[in-house]
Tab-separated table of C-alpha atoms in Angstrom:
chain	number	residue	atom	x	y	z
A	1	UNK	CA	38.783	30.733	-3.667
A	2	UNK	CA	40.407	33.838	-6.394
A	3	UNK	CA	38.614	33.480	-10.093
A	4	UNK	CA	39.682	29.868	-11.732
A	5	UNK	CA	42.520	30.213	-14.366
A	6	UNK	CA	41.505	30.309	-17.939
A	7	UNK	CA	43.448	26.724	-18.583
A	8	UNK	CA	40.446	25.308	-15.737
A	9	UNK	CA	37.749	26.791	-17.401
A	10	UNK	CA	38.973	25.096	-21.363
A	11	UNK	CA	39.570	22.553	-19.275
A	12	UNK	CA	36.006	22.010	-18.132
A	13	UNK	CA	33.980	22.896	-21.079
A	14	UNK	CA	36.088	20.223	-22.956
A	15	UNK	CA	34.887	17.793	-20.837
A	16	UNK	CA	31.426	18.966	-20.019
A	17	UNK	CA	31.282	18.655	-24.380
A	18	UNK	CA	32.559	15.132	-24.888
A	19	UNK	CA	31.807	13.253	-21.603
A	20	UNK	CA	27.934	14.467	-21.591
A	21	UNK	CA	27.635	12.920	-25.451
A	22	UNK	CA	29.780	9.888	-25.264
A	23	UNK	CA	29.112	8.306	-21.835
A	24	UNK	CA	25.454	8.616	-21.142
A	25	UNK	CA	25.824	4.917	-20.625
A	26	UNK	CA	28.506	2.655	-19.388
A	27	UNK	CA	27.641	-1.025	-19.555
A	28	UNK	CA	29.742	-4.183	-18.009
A	29	UNK	CA	29.121	-7.875	-17.627
A	30	UNK	CA	29.114	-7.066	-13.900
A	31	UNK	CA	27.872	-3.132	-13.853
A	32	UNK	CA	25.466	-1.276	-16.321
A	33	UNK	CA	24.707	2.405	-15.315
A	34	UNK	CA	23.005	5.236	-16.799
A	35	UNK	CA	24.862	8.454	-17.034
A	36	UNK	CA	22.338	11.279	-16.541
A	37	UNK	CA	24.847	13.838	-16.982
A	38	UNK	CA	28.621	14.847	-16.603
A	39	UNK	CA	29.246	18.221	-15.146
A	40	UNK	CA	32.572	20.359	-14.674
A	41	UNK	CA	32.299	23.960	-12.956
A	42	UNK	CA	34.816	26.322	-12.040
A	43	UNK	CA	32.671	28.147	-9.751
A	44	UNK	CA	29.861	26.744	-8.238
A	45	UNK	CA	28.244	29.039	-4.935
A	46	UNK	CA	25.033	28.503	-3.246
A	47	UNK	CA	21.895	26.425	-4.858
A	48	UNK	CA	18.773	25.955	-3.055
A	49	UNK	CA	17.139	22.386	-1.204
A	50	UNK	CA	16.226	19.697	-3.593
A	51	UNK	CA	16.477	16.889	-4.229
A	52	UNK	CA	16.869	13.837	-6.970
A	53	UNK	CA	15.366	10.075	-8.152
A	54	UNK	CA	19.306	8.898	-8.997
A	55	UNK	CA	22.600	9.999	-6.955
A	56	UNK	CA	25.078	12.264	-7.873
A	57	UNK	CA	28.271	12.235	-6.815
A	58	UNK	CA	31.109	15.644	-6.535
A	59	UNK	CA	33.836	15.969	-6.028
A	60	UNK	CA	35.818	19.433	-4.775
A	61	UNK	CA	39.119	20.593	-6.871
A	62	UNK	CA	39.321	23.862	-5.301
A	63	UNK	CA	37.585	25.782	-2.792
A	64	UNK	CA	35.501	26.007	0.729
A	65	UNK	CA	31.804	25.102	0.857
A	66	UNK	CA	28.719	23.204	2.763
A	67	UNK	CA	27.318	20.346	1.986
A	68	UNK	CA	23.694	19.875	3.525
A	69	UNK	CA	21.600	17.088	4.412
A	70	UNK	CA	18.900	16.767	6.666
A	71	UNK	CA	20.016	18.360	10.289
A	72	UNK	CA	23.810	18.310	9.140
A	73	UNK	CA	26.329	20.240	7.233
A	74	UNK	CA	29.206	19.085	6.874
A	75	UNK	CA	31.995	20.883	6.252
A	76	UNK	CA	34.001	21.373	2.197
A	77	UNK	CA	37.048	21.489	1.367
A	78	UNK	CA	39.392	20.879	-1.543
A	79	UNK	CA	39.995	17.056	-2.215
A	80	UNK	CA	36.324	16.241	-0.050
A	81	UNK	CA	33.844	13.499	-2.085
A	82	UNK	CA	30.170	13.961	-1.119
A	83	UNK	CA	28.046	11.861	-2.570
A	84	UNK	CA	23.097	12.490	-2.723
A	85	UNK	CA	21.311	9.404	-2.799
A	86	UNK	CA	18.374	9.620	-4.158
A	87	UNK	CA	15.303	11.336	-2.389
A	88	UNK	CA	17.257	12.780	0.129
A	89	UNK	CA	17.290	16.668	0.498
A	90	UNK	CA	20.128	18.932	0.724
A	91	UNK	CA	22.129	21.782	-0.408
A	92	UNK	CA	25.472	23.506	-1.217
A	93	UNK	CA	26.898	26.336	-0.329
A	94	UNK	CA	29.698	28.047	-0.686
A	95	UNK	CA	30.412	32.081	-0.623
A	96	UNK	CA	33.636	32.069	-3.070
A	97	UNK	CA	32.768	29.252	-4.935
A	98	UNK	CA	33.937	25.877	-5.069
A	99	UNK	CA	35.967	24.432	-8.405
A	100	UNK	CA	33.385	21.098	-8.764
A	101	UNK	CA	33.663	17.941	-11.315
A	102	UNK	CA	30.082	15.394	-10.644
A	103	UNK	CA	28.639	13.166	-12.410
A	104	UNK	CA	24.172	11.558	-11.670
A	105	UNK	CA	24.169	7.936	-12.504
A	106	UNK	CA	21.512	4.738	-11.406
A	107	UNK	CA	21.479	1.616	-12.392
A	108	UNK	CA	20.430	0.866	-16.205
A	109	UNK	CA	17.071	0.757	-16.520
A	110	UNK	CA	14.648	-0.825	-19.861
A	111	UNK	CA	14.386	2.034	-22.366
A	112	UNK	CA	10.976	1.935	-21.810
A	113	UNK	CA	11.819	3.355	-18.061
A	114	UNK	CA	14.008	6.067	-18.887
A	115	UNK	CA	11.475	7.413	-21.671
A	116	UNK	CA	9.126	8.669	-19.533
A	117	UNK	CA	8.445	10.871	-16.369
A	118	UNK	CA	11.114	9.951	-13.204
A	119	UNK	CA	9.267	10.204	-10.077
A	120	UNK	CA	12.124	10.801	-7.321
A	121	UNK	CA	13.425	7.463	-5.711
A	122	UNK	CA	14.153	6.504	-2.628
A	123	UNK	CA	16.720	3.751	-1.141
A	124	UNK	CA	14.088	0.397	-1.405
A	125	UNK	CA	13.611	1.583	-5.636
A	126	UNK	CA	17.473	1.943	-6.407
A	127	UNK	CA	17.931	-1.666	-7.305
A	128	UNK	CA	14.924	-1.463	-9.446
A	129	UNK	CA	16.865	-1.591	-12.692
A	130	UNK	CA	17.954	-4.097	-14.879
A	131	UNK	CA	21.730	-3.505	-15.425
A	132	UNK	CA	24.233	-5.262	-14.050
A	133	UNK	CA	24.603	-9.035	-11.312
A	134	UNK	CA	22.618	-9.227	-8.049
A	135	UNK	CA	25.587	-8.192	-5.990
A	136	UNK	CA	25.801	-4.536	-7.657
A	137	UNK	CA	22.670	-3.914	-7.404
A	138	UNK	CA	22.333	-5.152	-3.615
A	139	UNK	CA	25.685	-2.494	-3.869
A	140	UNK	CA	23.600	0.111	-5.038
A	141	UNK	CA	20.724	-0.858	-2.276
A	142	UNK	CA	23.288	-0.244	0.030
A	143	UNK	CA	24.460	2.755	-0.848
A	144	UNK	CA	21.092	4.244	-1.386
A	145	UNK	CA	20.445	3.232	2.090
A	146	UNK	CA	23.361	3.736	3.804
A	147	UNK	CA	25.867	5.704	2.110
A	148	UNK	CA	28.565	7.954	3.734
A	149	UNK	CA	27.871	11.776	2.529
A	150	UNK	CA	30.812	12.898	2.408
A	151	UNK	CA	34.349	11.659	2.346
A	152	UNK	CA	36.932	14.379	3.724
A	153	UNK	CA	40.228	15.101	1.670
A	154	UNK	CA	43.115	12.945	2.082
A	155	UNK	CA	40.736	9.958	3.632
A	156	UNK	CA	41.802	7.272	2.734
A	157	UNK	CA	38.409	6.164	1.201
A	158	UNK	CA	38.366	8.592	-0.710
A	159	UNK	CA	42.016	8.395	-2.686
A	160	UNK	CA	40.904	6.231	-5.792
A	161	UNK	CA	38.334	8.083	-6.768
A	162	UNK	CA	40.298	11.268	-6.671
A	163	UNK	CA	42.883	9.829	-8.198
A	164	UNK	CA	40.305	8.519	-10.972
A	165	UNK	CA	39.215	11.996	-11.453
A	166	UNK	CA	42.166	13.235	-12.112
A	167	UNK	CA	43.078	10.553	-14.615
A	168	UNK	CA	39.762	11.529	-16.824
A	169	UNK	CA	40.517	14.824	-16.302
A	170	UNK	CA	43.911	14.663	-17.543
A	171	UNK	CA	42.405	14.108	-21.047
A	172	UNK	CA	41.462	17.615	-21.477
A	173	UNK	CA	43.962	20.073	-20.591
A	174	UNK	CA	45.256	22.511	-22.383
A	175	UNK	CA	46.722	21.537	-25.672
A	176	UNK	CA	45.137	18.132	-26.033
A	177	UNK	CA	42.946	17.438	-29.202
A	178	UNK	CA	39.311	15.887	-28.371
A	179	UNK	CA	39.777	13.559	-31.687
A	180	UNK	CA	42.826	12.344	-29.578
A	181	UNK	CA	41.460	10.957	-26.410
A	182	UNK	CA	40.698	6.987	-26.962
A	183	UNK	CA	37.105	5.903	-26.757
A	184	UNK	CA	37.734	2.486	-25.178
A	185	UNK	CA	40.376	4.235	-22.559
A	186	UNK	CA	37.884	6.665	-21.818
A	187	UNK	CA	35.169	4.695	-20.745
A	188	UNK	CA	37.208	1.986	-18.957
A	189	UNK	CA	38.287	5.039	-17.066
A	190	UNK	CA	34.906	6.504	-15.470
A	191	UNK	CA	33.445	2.832	-15.457
A	192	UNK	CA	36.556	2.936	-12.658
A	193	UNK	CA	35.569	5.974	-11.104
A	194	UNK	CA	32.101	4.995	-10.810
A	195	UNK	CA	33.164	1.719	-9.271
A	196	UNK	CA	35.879	3.617	-7.001
A	197	UNK	CA	32.927	6.209	-6.194
A	198	UNK	CA	30.040	3.270	-5.009
A	199	UNK	CA	33.192	1.687	-3.120
A	200	UNK	CA	34.311	4.533	-1.245
A	201	UNK	CA	30.805	6.121	0.056
A	202	UNK	CA	29.690	2.768	0.671
A	203	UNK	CA	29.587	1.666	4.581
A	204	UNK	CA	32.495	-0.462	5.546
A	205	UNK	CA	31.960	-4.372	4.881
A	206	UNK	CA	30.870	-6.150	8.424
A	207	UNK	CA	33.853	-9.595	7.032
A	208	UNK	CA	36.702	-8.690	5.448
A	209	UNK	CA	39.092	-11.035	2.662
A	210	UNK	CA	41.205	-12.790	4.782
A	211	UNK	CA	44.973	-12.949	3.412
A	212	UNK	CA	46.112	-15.403	2.096
A	213	UNK	CA	47.899	-18.636	3.230
A	214	UNK	CA	51.207	-19.834	2.750
A	215	UNK	CA	50.267	-22.668	-0.007
A	216	UNK	CA	48.529	-19.796	-2.111
A	217	UNK	CA	51.267	-17.612	-1.703
A	218	UNK	CA	53.750	-20.873	-2.514
A	219	UNK	CA	51.678	-21.250	-5.681
A	220	UNK	CA	52.261	-17.387	-6.926
A	221	UNK	CA	56.117	-17.743	-5.992
A	222	UNK	CA	56.210	-21.512	-7.964
A	223	UNK	CA	54.151	-19.357	-11.150
A	224	UNK	CA	56.284	-15.904	-10.941
A	225	UNK	CA	59.625	-18.921	-10.900
A	226	UNK	CA	57.932	-21.054	-13.858
A	227	UNK	CA	57.524	-17.831	-15.785
A	228	UNK	CA	60.802	-16.170	-15.287
A	229	UNK	CA	62.613	-19.850	-16.318
A	230	UNK	CA	60.387	-19.969	-20.185
A	231	UNK	CA	61.114	-16.798	-20.857
A	232	UNK	CA	64.905	-16.870	-20.274
A	233	UNK	CA	65.259	-20.823	-21.336
A	234	UNK	CA	68.320	-19.794	-23.974
A	235	UNK	CA	70.448	-18.266	-20.804
A	236	UNK	CA	72.314	-19.375	-17.623
A	237	UNK	CA	69.499	-20.194	-14.891
A	238	UNK	CA	71.338	-21.253	-12.301
A	239	UNK	CA	69.749	-21.775	-9.096
A	240	UNK	CA	70.881	-18.335	-7.745
A	241	UNK	CA	69.616	-16.419	-10.760
A	242	UNK	CA	66.511	-17.296	-10.110
A	243	UNK	CA	66.510	-17.158	-6.659
A	244	UNK	CA	67.752	-13.728	-6.202
A	245	UNK	CA	64.737	-12.601	-9.124
A	246	UNK	CA	61.960	-13.704	-6.851
A	247	UNK	CA	64.127	-12.525	-3.863
A	248	UNK	CA	64.279	-15.201	-1.708
A	249	UNK	CA	66.758	-18.029	-0.807
A	250	UNK	CA	68.332	-20.705	-2.906
A	251	UNK	CA	67.446	-23.445	-0.397
A	252	UNK	CA	63.258	-21.599	-0.335
A	253	UNK	CA	63.382	-22.291	-4.206
A	254	UNK	CA	64.621	-25.355	-3.916
A	255	UNK	CA	61.810	-26.576	-1.155
A	256	UNK	CA	59.620	-25.023	-3.111
A	257	UNK	CA	59.858	-26.720	-6.117
A	258	UNK	CA	60.306	-30.193	-4.020
A	259	UNK	CA	56.990	-29.351	-2.456
A	260	UNK	CA	54.958	-27.850	-5.196
A	261	UNK	CA	56.594	-29.652	-8.505
A	262	UNK	CA	57.795	-33.081	-6.922
A	263	UNK	CA	60.697	-32.037	-8.660
A	264	UNK	CA	64.201	-30.317	-8.315
A	265	UNK	CA	64.700	-27.010	-9.984
A	266	UNK	CA	68.048	-28.673	-12.483
A	267	UNK	CA	65.331	-31.106	-13.739
A	268	UNK	CA	62.270	-28.662	-14.191
A	269	UNK	CA	64.730	-26.349	-15.942
A	270	UNK	CA	65.814	-29.503	-17.919
A	271	UNK	CA	62.470	-30.997	-19.088
A	272	UNK	CA	61.595	-27.152	-19.871
A	273	UNK	CA	64.291	-26.645	-22.261
A	274	UNK	CA	63.581	-30.192	-23.851
A	275	UNK	CA	60.324	-28.970	-25.223
A	276	UNK	CA	61.127	-26.163	-26.160
A	277	UNK	CA	63.864	-28.390	-28.041
A	278	UNK	CA	60.729	-30.188	-29.441
A	279	UNK	CA	58.829	-27.642	-30.753
A	280	UNK	CA	61.812	-25.939	-32.396
A	281	UNK	CA	62.634	-29.434	-34.506
A	282	UNK	CA	58.977	-30.154	-35.072
A	283	UNK	CA	58.527	-26.331	-36.719
A	284	UNK	CA	61.265	-25.063	-37.856
A	285	UNK	CA	64.587	-25.340	-40.117
A	286	UNK	CA	66.859	-24.238	-37.469
A	287	UNK	CA	69.945	-26.467	-37.170
A	288	UNK	CA	70.660	-28.949	-34.258
A	289	UNK	CA	73.651	-27.068	-32.648
A	290	UNK	CA	70.969	-23.728	-33.283
A	291	UNK	CA	67.813	-25.088	-31.582
A	292	UNK	CA	70.967	-26.404	-28.551
A	293	UNK	CA	72.054	-22.868	-27.596
A	294	UNK	CA	68.744	-20.746	-28.526
A	295	UNK	CA	67.208	-23.239	-25.424
A	296	UNK	CA	69.905	-22.829	-23.132
A	297	UNK	CA	72.296	-26.068	-23.834
A	298	UNK	CA	75.858	-25.725	-22.891
A	299	UNK	CA	77.028	-27.726	-25.805
A	300	UNK	CA	75.541	-29.926	-28.887
A	301	UNK	CA	76.944	-32.986	-26.893
A	302	UNK	CA	75.308	-31.817	-23.839
A	303	UNK	CA	71.396	-31.388	-25.367
A	304	UNK	CA	72.097	-34.964	-27.066
A	305	UNK	CA	72.633	-36.334	-24.056
A	306	UNK	CA	70.003	-35.054	-22.181
A	307	UNK	CA	67.392	-35.172	-25.144
A	308	UNK	CA	67.845	-38.757	-25.758
A	309	UNK	CA	66.877	-39.889	-21.951
A	310	UNK	CA	64.087	-37.982	-21.479
A	311	UNK	CA	62.517	-38.515	-25.112
A	312	UNK	CA	63.800	-41.973	-25.755
A	313	UNK	CA	65.433	-40.619	-28.937
A	314	UNK	CA	68.323	-38.704	-30.562
A	315	UNK	CA	67.348	-34.834	-31.786
A	316	UNK	CA	68.169	-36.058	-35.101
A	317	UNK	CA	66.242	-39.205	-34.966
A	318	UNK	CA	62.879	-37.158	-33.633
A	319	UNK	CA	62.914	-34.751	-36.122
A	320	UNK	CA	63.430	-37.346	-39.383
A	321	UNK	CA	60.574	-39.624	-37.099
A	322	UNK	CA	57.894	-36.997	-38.314
A	323	UNK	CA	59.019	-37.205	-41.923
A	324	UNK	CA	58.735	-41.219	-41.814
A	325	UNK	CA	56.270	-41.496	-39.016
A	326	UNK	CA	53.920	-38.373	-38.948
A	327	UNK	CA	53.981	-35.861	-35.949
A	328	UNK	CA	55.306	-37.019	-32.704
A	329	UNK	CA	53.127	-38.819	-30.609
A	330	UNK	CA	51.966	-36.164	-28.293
A	331	UNK	CA	51.579	-38.902	-25.421
A	332	UNK	CA	55.553	-39.479	-25.487
A	333	UNK	CA	57.258	-39.381	-22.949
A	334	UNK	CA	58.312	-35.718	-23.128
A	335	UNK	CA	54.814	-34.633	-21.713
A	336	UNK	CA	54.662	-36.745	-18.685
A	337	UNK	CA	56.452	-34.958	-15.752
A	338	UNK	CA	59.871	-36.224	-14.013
A	339	UNK	CA	59.529	-38.534	-11.153
A	340	UNK	CA	61.907	-37.678	-8.174
A	341	UNK	CA	62.887	-40.836	-7.979
A	342	UNK	CA	64.226	-41.051	-12.065
A	343	UNK	CA	65.723	-37.758	-11.940
A	344	UNK	CA	68.359	-38.586	-9.430
A	345	UNK	CA	69.262	-41.842	-11.597
A	346	UNK	CA	69.130	-41.008	-15.218
A	347	UNK	CA	69.148	-37.311	-16.040
A	348	UNK	CA	72.744	-36.471	-15.483
A	349	UNK	CA	74.237	-32.986	-14.461
A	350	UNK	CA	75.499	-30.838	-16.919
A	351	UNK	CA	78.932	-30.017	-14.144
A	352	UNK	CA	77.951	-26.719	-12.974
A	353	UNK	CA	74.615	-25.054	-11.517
A	354	UNK	CA	73.265	-24.484	-13.958
A	355	UNK	CA	70.618	-26.716	-15.709
């Protein structure tokens, strides 16, 4: 590679200075890691064969070279990731220099263990720390024993970690102030990067999660429909409009409401509008005609009819009841879902497709 640009050198210096002070430990309920060092080197040439007591994960930002582990020499080029595992002798070679980003880490151990002299660990020792869940410690053990040492640039396994390296580096571009880097965002990015490196270099799992079945997909679809309806109660909510938002047919949406909610689309929307009106009557001083409009009823008359059928009392009397009898009993019929039979006989339609 040619001489690195000044901007790259400056960015690497800023990253080295900040990350090695602020990100020495990354702690999450499921994963706790001790970071020995972060490194950003604009030109890395040959080094001698050596080994570590921890993981060292590297990203080739630019240049060409090779990574040697045992008797195997792996070519390196821009975009490649390579991992040195605990206790494994390795060497980096590059005639023209590699622009490298790297991080050295291991499972977080109690302070007394970290303060003493560290023997070079092997795969069997990697999970001896106390950080994180059993599953996470097991993942690090598998990584130490069977980890893939080099991921070529452009490979699917490398892509998440490569993008996260660039996301981390973006905070140290020229013109950005170090004081402007949000600490929580920086720590979250670093944790995501380390997890992506662990996942990317790990051997594929024999079993993958099965795709969601029709019932799960239908449940997710209904949750989206319900959120859309609740967020837009003040507007006209026709079956066609909601189905169009979900990119399904009106017939599909109708069947989904019958299957998963045991009621029609029209009466579900009416129920939500009555519930919203109930809350506004109890907790605001808005006029009834204002509440009718906010809840999407096309007229005060229609609002009064639907509200009275559902709760057995008119909106005005319902509001007065909180002063004469206290808060309206939460066990009233508004808290119960419509039954399909009662819907068809008791609740009138507004005369168009909008509930």
